[in-house]
Amino acid sequence: MRASHISARGQGVADAAELAEKVLEDSGYRDQLAAENTIEAEGRLENLMELVAQMREYEREAEEPSLADFLERITLASDVDSYDPEKGAVALMTVHTAKGLEFPEVLVVGLEEGVFPTSAASTTTPPSRKNAACAMWRSRAR
């Protein structure tokens, strides 16, 4: 697929959703993920389909939909934006989402089971170990 074809079609969100589906189809990526027949590939495909669905929903709801506005909304919006420490509620998020934030207390799920960082991680400083350390530093109570 040529870049000129992609840039010419990606003007509005409706076009972008249609384009996203076309890229998934024409590139063979959708078929490749389906052929892998793994949980990871299934998750990737579900995420891609959810992105397309969100694009279509945004296009229906927005007064003047644009690709730039859609990308800004999905990039900047997260549940952390509405977090209110006074409510006493539990906030669930990924380590990546929590980057730069602090909370009174933090529970990092999966440490005791070797899920996070992965048990396959080496003893050097692999990314998963670094992410686990970053997660622990999100807590004010040390």
mmCIF file of N, CA and C in Angstrom, residues 6-138:
data_model
loop_
_atom_site.group_PDB
_atom_site.id
_atom_site.type_symbol
_atom_site.label_atom_id
_atom_site.label_comp_id
_atom_site.label_asym_id
_atom_site.label_seq_id
_atom_site.Cartn_x
_atom_site.Cartn_y
_atom_site.Cartn_z
ATOM 1 N N ILE A 6 -2.570 6.328 1.394
ATOM 2 C CA ILE A 6 -2.999 6.440 2.787
ATOM 3 C C ILE A 6 -3.247 7.894 3.159
ATOM 4 N N SER A 7 -2.305 8.785 2.853
ATOM 5 C CA SER A 7 -2.468 10.181 3.251
ATOM 6 C C SER A 7 -3.624 10.850 2.518
ATOM 7 N N ALA A 8 -3.894 10.457 1.303
ATOM 8 C CA ALA A 8 -4.984 11.066 0.552
ATOM 9 C C ALA A 8 -6.341 10.683 1.134
ATOM 10 N N ARG A 9 -6.456 9.498 1.729
ATOM 11 C CA ARG A 9 -7.739 9.033 2.231
ATOM 12 C C ARG A 9 -7.979 9.394 3.683
ATOM 13 N N GLY A 10 -6.919 9.703 4.472
ATOM 14 C CA GLY A 10 -7.064 9.890 5.908
ATOM 15 C C GLY A 10 -7.461 11.292 6.321
ATOM 16 N N GLN A 11 -8.435 11.890 5.649
ATOM 17 C CA GLN A 11 -8.811 13.266 5.950
ATOM 18 C C GLN A 11 -9.749 13.391 7.139
ATOM 19 N N GLY A 12 -10.816 12.619 7.212
ATOM 20 C CA GLY A 12 -11.777 12.719 8.299
ATOM 21 C C GLY A 12 -11.825 11.417 9.067
ATOM 22 N N VAL A 13 -12.484 11.435 10.228
ATOM 23 C CA VAL A 13 -12.513 10.231 11.050
ATOM 24 C C VAL A 13 -13.280 9.112 10.371
ATOM 25 N N ALA A 14 -14.392 9.425 9.702
ATOM 26 C CA ALA A 14 -15.129 8.372 9.004
ATOM 27 C C ALA A 14 -14.215 7.740 7.964
ATOM 28 N N ASP A 15 -13.494 8.569 7.233
ATOM 29 C CA ASP A 15 -12.535 8.047 6.271
ATOM 30 C C ASP A 15 -11.425 7.282 6.973
ATOM 31 N N ALA A 16 -11.006 7.766 8.145
ATOM 32 C CA ALA A 16 -9.924 7.103 8.865
ATOM 33 C C ALA A 16 -10.354 5.726 9.352
ATOM 34 N N ALA A 17 -11.577 5.587 9.844
ATOM 35 C CA ALA A 17 -12.053 4.273 10.288
ATOM 36 C C ALA A 17 -12.107 3.318 9.104
ATOM 37 N N GLU A 18 -12.614 3.807 8.010
ATOM 38 C CA GLU A 18 -12.670 2.992 6.797
ATOM 39 C C GLU A 18 -11.259 2.639 6.333
ATOM 40 N N LEU A 19 -10.361 3.615 6.407
ATOM 41 C CA LEU A 19 -8.981 3.398 6.013
ATOM 42 C C LEU A 19 -8.307 2.378 6.937
ATOM 43 N N ALA A 20 -8.564 2.495 8.235
ATOM 44 C CA ALA A 20 -7.971 1.552 9.192
ATOM 45 C C ALA A 20 -8.397 0.126 8.854
ATOM 46 N N GLU A 21 -9.660 -0.063 8.568
ATOM 47 C CA GLU A 21 -10.135 -1.394 8.190
ATOM 48 C C GLU A 21 -9.477 -1.866 6.892
ATOM 49 N N LYS A 22 -9.339 -0.949 5.945
ATOM 50 C CA LYS A 22 -8.725 -1.290 4.660
ATOM 51 C C LYS A 22 -7.255 -1.659 4.842
ATOM 52 N N VAL A 23 -6.548 -0.921 5.687
ATOM 53 C CA VAL A 23 -5.138 -1.227 5.935
ATOM 54 C C VAL A 23 -5.003 -2.599 6.589
ATOM 55 N N LEU A 24 -5.874 -2.895 7.549
ATOM 56 C CA LEU A 24 -5.846 -4.212 8.200
ATOM 57 C C LEU A 24 -6.078 -5.332 7.191
ATOM 58 N N GLU A 25 -6.983 -5.076 6.268
ATOM 59 C CA GLU A 25 -7.320 -6.085 5.263
ATOM 60 C C GLU A 25 -6.231 -6.196 4.193
ATOM 61 N N ASP A 26 -5.867 -5.058 3.580
ATOM 62 C CA ASP A 26 -4.922 -5.074 2.465
ATOM 63 C C ASP A 26 -3.509 -5.468 2.878
ATOM 64 N N SER A 27 -3.124 -5.132 4.101
ATOM 65 C CA SER A 27 -1.777 -5.471 4.565
ATOM 66 C C SER A 27 -1.669 -6.950 4.923
ATOM 67 N N GLY A 28 -2.810 -7.582 5.135
ATOM 68 C CA GLY A 28 -2.806 -8.974 5.547
ATOM 69 C C GLY A 28 -2.605 -9.159 7.042
ATOM 70 N N TYR A 29 -2.521 -8.048 7.778
ATOM 71 C CA TYR A 29 -2.262 -8.131 9.219
ATOM 72 C C TYR A 29 -3.402 -8.826 9.958
ATOM 73 N N ARG A 30 -4.639 -8.508 9.576
ATOM 74 C CA ARG A 30 -5.793 -9.156 10.216
ATOM 75 C C ARG A 30 -5.723 -10.676 10.010
ATOM 76 N N ASP A 31 -5.463 -11.100 8.786
ATOM 77 C CA ASP A 31 -5.363 -12.530 8.489
ATOM 78 C C ASP A 31 -4.176 -13.162 9.209
ATOM 79 N N GLN A 32 -3.065 -12.427 9.290
ATOM 80 C CA GLN A 32 -1.877 -12.941 9.980
ATOM 81 C C GLN A 32 -2.176 -13.183 11.456
ATOM 82 N N LEU A 33 -2.839 -12.221 12.092
ATOM 83 C CA LEU A 33 -3.189 -12.388 13.502
ATOM 84 C C LEU A 33 -4.144 -13.568 13.697
ATOM 85 N N ALA A 34 -5.113 -13.696 12.808
ATOM 86 C CA ALA A 34 -6.061 -14.809 12.902
ATOM 87 C C ALA A 34 -5.350 -16.146 12.710
ATOM 88 N N ALA A 35 -4.376 -16.186 11.799
ATOM 89 C CA ALA A 35 -3.660 -17.425 11.521
ATOM 90 C C ALA A 35 -2.738 -17.837 12.668
ATOM 91 N N GLU A 36 -2.255 -16.856 13.448
ATOM 92 C CA GLU A 36 -1.370 -17.178 14.571
ATOM 93 C C GLU A 36 -2.078 -18.050 15.597
ATOM 94 N N ASN A 37 -3.372 -17.802 15.771
ATOM 95 C CA ASN A 37 -4.187 -18.612 16.678
ATOM 96 C C ASN A 37 -3.603 -18.673 18.091
ATOM 97 N N THR A 38 -3.179 -17.486 18.608
ATOM 98 C CA THR A 38 -2.676 -17.392 19.980
ATOM 99 C C THR A 38 -3.517 -16.380 20.744
ATOM 100 N N ILE A 39 -3.433 -16.428 22.047
ATOM 101 C CA ILE A 39 -4.159 -15.472 22.882
ATOM 102 C C ILE A 39 -3.655 -14.058 22.623
ATOM 103 N N GLU A 40 -2.335 -13.907 22.455
ATOM 104 C CA GLU A 40 -1.752 -12.588 22.203
ATOM 105 C C GLU A 40 -2.257 -12.002 20.888
ATOM 106 N N ALA A 41 -2.270 -12.818 19.854
ATOM 107 C CA ALA A 41 -2.735 -12.356 18.548
ATOM 108 C C ALA A 41 -4.221 -12.008 18.602
ATOM 109 N N GLU A 42 -4.989 -12.813 19.312
ATOM 110 C CA GLU A 42 -6.418 -12.534 19.463
ATOM 111 C C GLU A 42 -6.621 -11.204 20.192
ATOM 112 N N GLY A 43 -5.827 -10.952 21.222
ATOM 113 C CA GLY A 43 -5.910 -9.689 21.954
ATOM 114 C C GLY A 43 -5.550 -8.499 21.081
ATOM 115 N N ARG A 44 -4.511 -8.654 20.261
ATOM 116 C CA ARG A 44 -4.118 -7.567 19.349
ATOM 117 C C ARG A 44 -5.237 -7.250 18.362
ATOM 118 N N LEU A 45 -5.836 -8.301 17.816
ATOM 119 C CA LEU A 45 -6.919 -8.100 16.857
ATOM 120 C C LEU A 45 -8.118 -7.430 17.526
ATOM 121 N N GLU A 46 -8.450 -7.871 18.734
ATOM 122 C CA GLU A 46 -9.556 -7.241 19.469
ATOM 123 C C GLU A 46 -9.265 -5.767 19.729
ATOM 124 N N ASN A 47 -8.030 -5.431 20.081
ATOM 125 C CA ASN A 47 -7.659 -4.036 20.310
ATOM 126 C C ASN A 47 -7.805 -3.210 19.035
ATOM 127 N N LEU A 48 -7.385 -3.766 17.914
ATOM 128 C CA LEU A 48 -7.510 -3.048 16.649
ATOM 129 C C LEU A 48 -8.976 -2.829 16.266
ATOM 130 N N MET A 49 -9.788 -3.850 16.463
ATOM 131 C CA MET A 49 -11.213 -3.719 16.152
ATOM 132 C C MET A 49 -11.884 -2.703 17.089
ATOM 133 N N GLU A 50 -11.451 -2.656 18.339
ATOM 134 C CA GLU A 50 -11.982 -1.671 19.290
ATOM 135 C C GLU A 50 -11.590 -0.263 18.861
ATOM 136 N N LEU A 51 -10.380 -0.092 18.360
ATOM 137 C CA LEU A 51 -9.956 1.219 17.860
ATOM 138 C C LEU A 51 -10.853 1.667 16.717
ATOM 139 N N VAL A 52 -11.114 0.792 15.780
ATOM 140 C CA VAL A 52 -11.992 1.124 14.650
ATOM 141 C C VAL A 52 -13.396 1.453 15.162
ATOM 142 N N ALA A 53 -13.893 0.680 16.125
ATOM 143 C CA ALA A 53 -15.225 0.936 16.686
ATOM 144 C C ALA A 53 -15.264 2.292 17.384
ATOM 145 N N GLN A 54 -14.203 2.644 18.097
ATOM 146 C CA GLN A 54 -14.144 3.947 18.764
ATOM 147 C C GLN A 54 -14.116 5.079 17.738
ATOM 148 N N MET A 55 -13.431 4.867 16.644
ATOM 149 C CA MET A 55 -13.398 5.872 15.578
ATOM 150 C C MET A 55 -14.805 6.096 15.022
ATOM 151 N N ARG A 56 -15.517 5.026 14.787
ATOM 152 C CA ARG A 56 -16.879 5.139 14.255
ATOM 153 C C ARG A 56 -17.814 5.801 15.268
ATOM 154 N N GLU A 57 -17.706 5.452 16.539
ATOM 155 C CA GLU A 57 -18.543 6.058 17.572
ATOM 156 C C GLU A 57 -18.269 7.553 17.687
ATOM 157 N N TYR A 58 -16.993 7.920 17.671
ATOM 158 C CA TYR A 58 -16.625 9.333 17.732
ATOM 159 C C TYR A 58 -17.222 10.089 16.550
ATOM 160 N N GLU A 59 -17.142 9.501 15.366
ATOM 161 C CA GLU A 59 -17.663 10.156 14.166
ATOM 162 C C GLU A 59 -19.169 10.399 14.275
ATOM 163 N N ARG A 60 -19.887 9.461 14.887
ATOM 164 C CA ARG A 60 -21.340 9.626 15.057
ATOM 165 C C ARG A 60 -21.670 10.717 16.084
ATOM 166 N N GLU A 61 -20.859 10.848 17.133
ATOM 167 C CA GLU A 61 -21.181 11.744 18.241
ATOM 168 C C GLU A 61 -20.641 13.165 18.084
ATOM 169 N N ALA A 62 -19.535 13.335 17.405
ATOM 170 C CA ALA A 62 -18.893 14.643 17.305
ATOM 171 C C ALA A 62 -19.642 15.544 16.331
ATOM 172 N N GLU A 63 -19.710 16.843 16.687
ATOM 173 C CA GLU A 63 -20.362 17.801 15.781
ATOM 174 C C GLU A 63 -19.548 17.985 14.517
ATOM 175 N N GLU A 64 -18.246 18.183 14.687
ATOM 176 C CA GLU A 64 -17.351 18.336 13.545
ATOM 177 C C GLU A 64 -16.179 17.381 13.721
ATOM 178 N N PRO A 65 -16.374 16.112 13.380
ATOM 179 C CA PRO A 65 -15.305 15.145 13.611
ATOM 180 C C PRO A 65 -14.080 15.411 12.756
ATOM 181 N N SER A 66 -12.932 15.227 13.372
ATOM 182 C CA SER A 66 -11.675 15.303 12.634
ATOM 183 C C SER A 66 -10.735 14.263 13.208
ATOM 184 N N LEU A 67 -9.843 13.791 12.391
ATOM 185 C CA LEU A 67 -8.886 12.792 12.834
ATOM 186 C C LEU A 67 -8.011 13.363 13.952
ATOM 187 N N ALA A 68 -7.596 14.606 13.807
ATOM 188 C CA ALA A 68 -6.747 15.231 14.824
ATOM 189 C C ALA A 68 -7.458 15.285 16.176
ATOM 190 N N ASP A 69 -8.723 15.663 16.183
ATOM 191 C CA ASP A 69 -9.484 15.737 17.434
ATOM 192 C C ASP A 69 -9.671 14.351 18.039
ATOM 193 N N PHE A 70 -9.956 13.367 17.201
ATOM 194 C CA PHE A 70 -10.112 12.007 17.695
ATOM 195 C C PHE A 70 -8.824 11.525 18.346
ATOM 196 N N LEU A 71 -7.702 11.716 17.667
ATOM 197 C CA LEU A 71 -6.418 11.267 18.212
ATOM 198 C C LEU A 71 -6.075 11.993 19.506
ATOM 199 N N GLU A 72 -6.394 13.269 19.571
ATOM 200 C CA GLU A 72 -6.143 14.029 20.800
ATOM 201 C C GLU A 72 -6.979 13.482 21.949
ATOM 202 N N ARG A 73 -8.225 13.181 21.676
ATOM 203 C CA ARG A 73 -9.112 12.651 22.725
ATOM 204 C C ARG A 73 -8.641 11.301 23.242
ATOM 205 N N ILE A 74 -8.301 10.384 22.353
ATOM 206 C CA ILE A 74 -7.912 9.053 22.825
ATOM 207 C C ILE A 74 -6.516 9.057 23.433
ATOM 208 N N THR A 75 -5.677 9.969 23.002
ATOM 209 C CA THR A 75 -4.330 10.039 23.548
ATOM 210 C C THR A 75 -4.335 10.640 24.943
ATOM 211 N N LEU A 76 -5.130 11.662 25.142
ATOM 212 C CA LEU A 76 -5.107 12.382 26.410
ATOM 213 C C LEU A 76 -6.093 11.855 27.439
ATOM 214 N N ALA A 77 -7.121 11.167 27.001
ATOM 215 C CA ALA A 77 -8.159 10.724 27.928
ATOM 216 C C ALA A 77 -7.767 9.425 28.609
ATOM 217 N N SER A 78 -7.988 9.387 29.910
ATOM 218 C CA SER A 78 -7.819 8.147 30.656
ATOM 219 C C SER A 78 -8.623 8.256 31.941
ATOM 220 N N ASP A 79 -8.840 7.134 32.595
ATOM 221 C CA ASP A 79 -9.583 7.128 33.850
ATOM 222 C C ASP A 79 -8.859 7.909 34.936
ATOM 223 N N VAL A 80 -7.545 8.037 34.807
ATOM 224 C CA VAL A 80 -6.769 8.775 35.801
ATOM 225 C C VAL A 80 -7.183 10.245 35.812
ATOM 226 N N ASP A 81 -7.659 10.753 34.669
ATOM 227 C CA ASP A 81 -8.070 12.153 34.593
ATOM 228 C C ASP A 81 -9.193 12.476 35.562
ATOM 229 N N SER A 82 -10.034 11.512 35.855
ATOM 230 C CA SER A 82 -11.165 11.752 36.749
ATOM 231 C C SER A 82 -10.914 11.208 38.157
ATOM 232 N N TYR A 83 -9.680 10.823 38.455
ATOM 233 C CA TYR A 83 -9.350 10.277 39.767
ATOM 234 C C TYR A 83 -9.491 11.359 40.836
ATOM 235 N N ASP A 84 -10.216 11.060 41.890
ATOM 236 C CA ASP A 84 -10.411 11.975 43.008
ATOM 237 C C ASP A 84 -9.973 11.274 44.289
ATOM 238 N N PRO A 85 -8.829 11.670 44.856
ATOM 239 C CA PRO A 85 -8.329 10.989 46.044
ATOM 240 C C PRO A 85 -9.254 11.125 47.259
ATOM 241 N N GLU A 86 -10.144 12.097 47.229
ATOM 242 C CA GLU A 86 -11.061 12.301 48.350
ATOM 243 C C GLU A 86 -12.194 11.276 48.362
ATOM 244 N N LYS A 87 -12.453 10.616 47.258
ATOM 245 C CA LYS A 87 -13.550 9.651 47.186
ATOM 246 C C LYS A 87 -13.214 8.326 47.851
ATOM 247 N N GLY A 88 -11.949 8.062 48.086
ATOM 248 C CA GLY A 88 -11.562 6.809 48.706
ATOM 249 C C GLY A 88 -11.778 5.608 47.812
ATOM 250 N N ALA A 89 -11.701 5.792 46.520
ATOM 251 C CA ALA A 89 -11.919 4.705 45.572
ATOM 252 C C ALA A 89 -10.582 4.119 45.135
ATOM 253 N N VAL A 90 -10.632 2.921 44.605
ATOM 254 C CA VAL A 90 -9.449 2.262 44.078
ATOM 255 C C VAL A 90 -9.309 2.640 42.606
ATOM 256 N N ALA A 91 -8.108 3.039 42.208
ATOM 257 C CA ALA A 91 -7.841 3.360 40.810
ATOM 258 C C ALA A 91 -7.018 2.232 40.211
ATOM 259 N N LEU A 92 -7.520 1.617 39.151
ATOM 260 C CA LEU A 92 -6.787 0.569 38.449
ATOM 261 C C LEU A 92 -6.207 1.151 37.176
ATOM 262 N N MET A 93 -4.918 0.899 36.941
ATOM 263 C CA MET A 93 -4.278 1.429 35.743
ATOM 264 C C MET A 93 -3.023 0.632 35.441
ATOM 265 N N THR A 94 -2.534 0.826 34.254
ATOM 266 C CA THR A 94 -1.281 0.191 33.890
ATOM 267 C C THR A 94 -0.133 1.000 34.474
ATOM 268 N N VAL A 95 1.030 0.404 34.546
ATOM 269 C CA VAL A 95 2.209 1.117 35.032
ATOM 270 C C VAL A 95 2.504 2.285 34.103
ATOM 271 N N HIS A 96 2.323 2.071 32.817
ATOM 272 C CA HIS A 96 2.578 3.135 31.847
ATOM 273 C C HIS A 96 1.668 4.341 32.109
ATOM 274 N N THR A 97 0.396 4.102 32.402
ATOM 275 C CA THR A 97 -0.546 5.183 32.667
ATOM 276 C C THR A 97 -0.180 5.930 33.943
ATOM 277 N N ALA A 98 0.372 5.237 34.915
ATOM 278 C CA ALA A 98 0.702 5.842 36.208
ATOM 279 C C ALA A 98 2.000 6.640 36.181
ATOM 280 N N LYS A 99 2.706 6.614 35.085
ATOM 281 C CA LYS A 99 3.997 7.290 34.983
ATOM 282 C C LYS A 99 3.857 8.764 35.362
ATOM 283 N N GLY A 100 4.681 9.198 36.279
ATOM 284 C CA GLY A 100 4.678 10.590 36.705
ATOM 285 C C GLY A 100 3.662 10.918 37.785
ATOM 286 N N LEU A 101 2.850 9.961 38.192
ATOM 287 C CA LEU A 101 1.841 10.188 39.221
ATOM 288 C C LEU A 101 2.276 9.549 40.529
ATOM 289 N N GLU A 102 1.698 10.031 41.625
ATOM 290 C CA GLU A 102 1.916 9.415 42.922
ATOM 291 C C GLU A 102 0.578 9.200 43.595
ATOM 292 N N PHE A 103 0.508 8.162 44.408
ATOM 293 C CA PHE A 103 -0.706 7.830 45.143
ATOM 294 C C PHE A 103 -0.324 7.520 46.580
ATOM 295 N N PRO A 104 -1.269 7.660 47.513
ATOM 296 C CA PRO A 104 -0.949 7.369 48.909
ATOM 297 C C PRO A 104 -0.416 5.939 49.091
ATOM 298 N N GLU A 105 -1.037 4.991 48.448
ATOM 299 C CA GLU A 105 -0.609 3.599 48.514
ATOM 300 C C GLU A 105 -0.767 2.973 47.137
ATOM 301 N N VAL A 106 0.090 2.026 46.832
ATOM 302 C CA VAL A 106 0.052 1.351 45.535
ATOM 303 C C VAL A 106 0.175 -0.150 45.753
ATOM 304 N N LEU A 107 -0.681 -0.901 45.105
ATOM 305 C CA LEU A 107 -0.586 -2.363 45.096
ATOM 306 C C LEU A 107 -0.193 -2.781 43.684
ATOM 307 N N VAL A 108 0.882 -3.517 43.570
ATOM 308 C CA VAL A 108 1.329 -3.992 42.273
ATOM 309 C C VAL A 108 0.952 -5.471 42.188
ATOM 310 N N VAL A 109 -0.045 -5.750 41.383
ATOM 311 C CA VAL A 109 -0.597 -7.100 41.291
ATOM 312 C C VAL A 109 0.304 -8.002 40.460
ATOM 313 N N GLY A 110 0.512 -9.207 40.936
ATOM 314 C CA GLY A 110 1.261 -10.200 40.181
ATOM 315 C C GLY A 110 2.693 -10.390 40.618
ATOM 316 N N LEU A 111 3.186 -9.554 41.528
ATOM 317 C CA LEU A 111 4.582 -9.705 41.947
ATOM 318 C C LEU A 111 4.833 -11.050 42.627
ATOM 319 N N GLU A 112 3.903 -11.459 43.464
ATOM 320 C CA GLU A 112 4.105 -12.701 44.218
ATOM 321 C C GLU A 112 3.962 -13.942 43.351
ATOM 322 N N GLU A 113 3.413 -13.811 42.163
ATOM 323 C CA GLU A 113 3.177 -14.963 41.310
ATOM 324 C C GLU A 113 4.148 -15.045 40.138
ATOM 325 N N GLY A 114 5.094 -14.116 40.061
ATOM 326 C CA GLY A 114 6.032 -14.127 38.950
ATOM 327 C C GLY A 114 5.415 -13.670 37.644
ATOM 328 N N VAL A 115 4.293 -12.974 37.731
ATOM 329 C CA VAL A 115 3.631 -12.475 36.528
ATOM 330 C C VAL A 115 4.226 -11.133 36.119
ATOM 331 N N PHE A 116 4.551 -10.330 37.121
ATOM 332 C CA PHE A 116 5.088 -8.989 36.852
ATOM 333 C C PHE A 116 6.148 -8.676 37.878
ATOM 334 N N PRO A 117 7.410 -8.515 37.534
ATOM 335 C CA PRO A 117 7.934 -8.743 36.191
ATOM 336 C C PRO A 117 7.836 -10.219 35.843
ATOM 337 N N THR A 118 7.913 -10.507 34.581
ATOM 338 C CA THR A 118 7.716 -11.889 34.169
ATOM 339 C C THR A 118 8.783 -12.786 34.774
ATOM 340 N N SER A 119 8.415 -14.007 35.063
ATOM 341 C CA SER A 119 9.371 -14.954 35.634
ATOM 342 C C SER A 119 10.470 -15.296 34.633
ATOM 343 N N ALA A 120 10.228 -15.018 33.370
ATOM 344 C CA ALA A 120 11.231 -15.281 32.339
ATOM 345 C C ALA A 120 12.281 -14.181 32.254
ATOM 346 N N ALA A 121 12.064 -13.073 33.002
ATOM 347 C CA ALA A 121 12.994 -11.951 32.952
ATOM 348 C C ALA A 121 14.346 -12.365 33.537
ATOM 349 N N SER A 122 15.411 -11.901 32.921
ATOM 350 C CA SER A 122 16.741 -12.238 33.418
ATOM 351 C C SER A 122 17.052 -11.405 34.655
ATOM 352 N N THR A 123 18.163 -11.691 35.305
ATOM 353 C CA THR A 123 18.510 -10.987 36.536
ATOM 354 C C THR A 123 19.167 -9.643 36.262
ATOM 355 N N THR A 124 19.485 -9.343 35.022
ATOM 356 C CA THR A 124 19.993 -8.017 34.704
ATOM 357 C C THR A 124 18.822 -7.055 34.789
ATOM 358 N N THR A 125 18.879 -5.899 34.188
ATOM 359 C CA THR A 125 17.783 -4.936 34.311
ATOM 360 C C THR A 125 16.904 -4.947 33.071
ATOM 361 N N PRO A 126 16.102 -5.993 32.887
ATOM 362 C CA PRO A 126 15.206 -6.035 31.730
ATOM 363 C C PRO A 126 14.085 -5.018 31.886
ATOM 364 N N PRO A 127 13.416 -4.678 30.803
ATOM 365 C CA PRO A 127 12.328 -3.703 30.881
ATOM 366 C C PRO A 127 11.247 -4.064 31.894
ATOM 367 N N SER A 128 10.896 -5.341 32.025
ATOM 368 C CA SER A 128 9.821 -5.683 32.947
ATOM 369 C C SER A 128 10.234 -5.444 34.396
ATOM 370 N N ARG A 129 11.493 -5.674 34.730
ATOM 371 C CA ARG A 129 11.973 -5.382 36.095
ATOM 372 C C ARG A 129 11.985 -3.880 36.337
ATOM 373 N N LYS A 130 12.387 -3.120 35.342
ATOM 374 C CA LYS A 130 12.409 -1.663 35.467
ATOM 375 C C LYS A 130 10.982 -1.137 35.654
ATOM 376 N N ASN A 131 10.038 -1.679 34.901
ATOM 377 C CA ASN A 131 8.632 -1.275 35.046
ATOM 378 C C ASN A 131 8.101 -1.604 36.427
ATOM 379 N N ALA A 132 8.477 -2.752 36.968
ATOM 380 C CA ALA A 132 8.032 -3.132 38.310
ATOM 381 C C ALA A 132 8.569 -2.155 39.344
ATOM 382 N N ALA A 133 9.832 -1.778 39.217
ATOM 383 C CA ALA A 133 10.421 -0.808 40.139
ATOM 384 C C ALA A 133 9.716 0.537 40.020
ATOM 385 N N CYS A 134 9.428 0.966 38.800
ATOM 386 C CA CYS A 134 8.710 2.236 38.596
ATOM 387 C C CYS A 134 7.325 2.181 39.236
ATOM 388 N N ALA A 135 6.666 1.045 39.127
ATOM 389 C CA ALA A 135 5.332 0.893 39.724
ATOM 390 C C ALA A 135 5.401 1.080 41.233
ATOM 391 N N MET A 136 6.417 0.522 41.845
ATOM 392 C CA MET A 136 6.551 0.634 43.299
ATOM 393 C C MET A 136 6.821 2.065 43.740
ATOM 394 N N TRP A 137 7.487 2.828 42.913
ATOM 395 C CA TRP A 137 7.809 4.214 43.264
ATOM 396 C C TRP A 137 6.619 5.152 43.092
ATOM 397 N N ARG A 138 5.475 4.682 42.617
ATOM 398 C CA ARG A 138 4.278 5.512 42.496
ATOM 399 C C ARG A 138 3.647 5.770 43.861
#
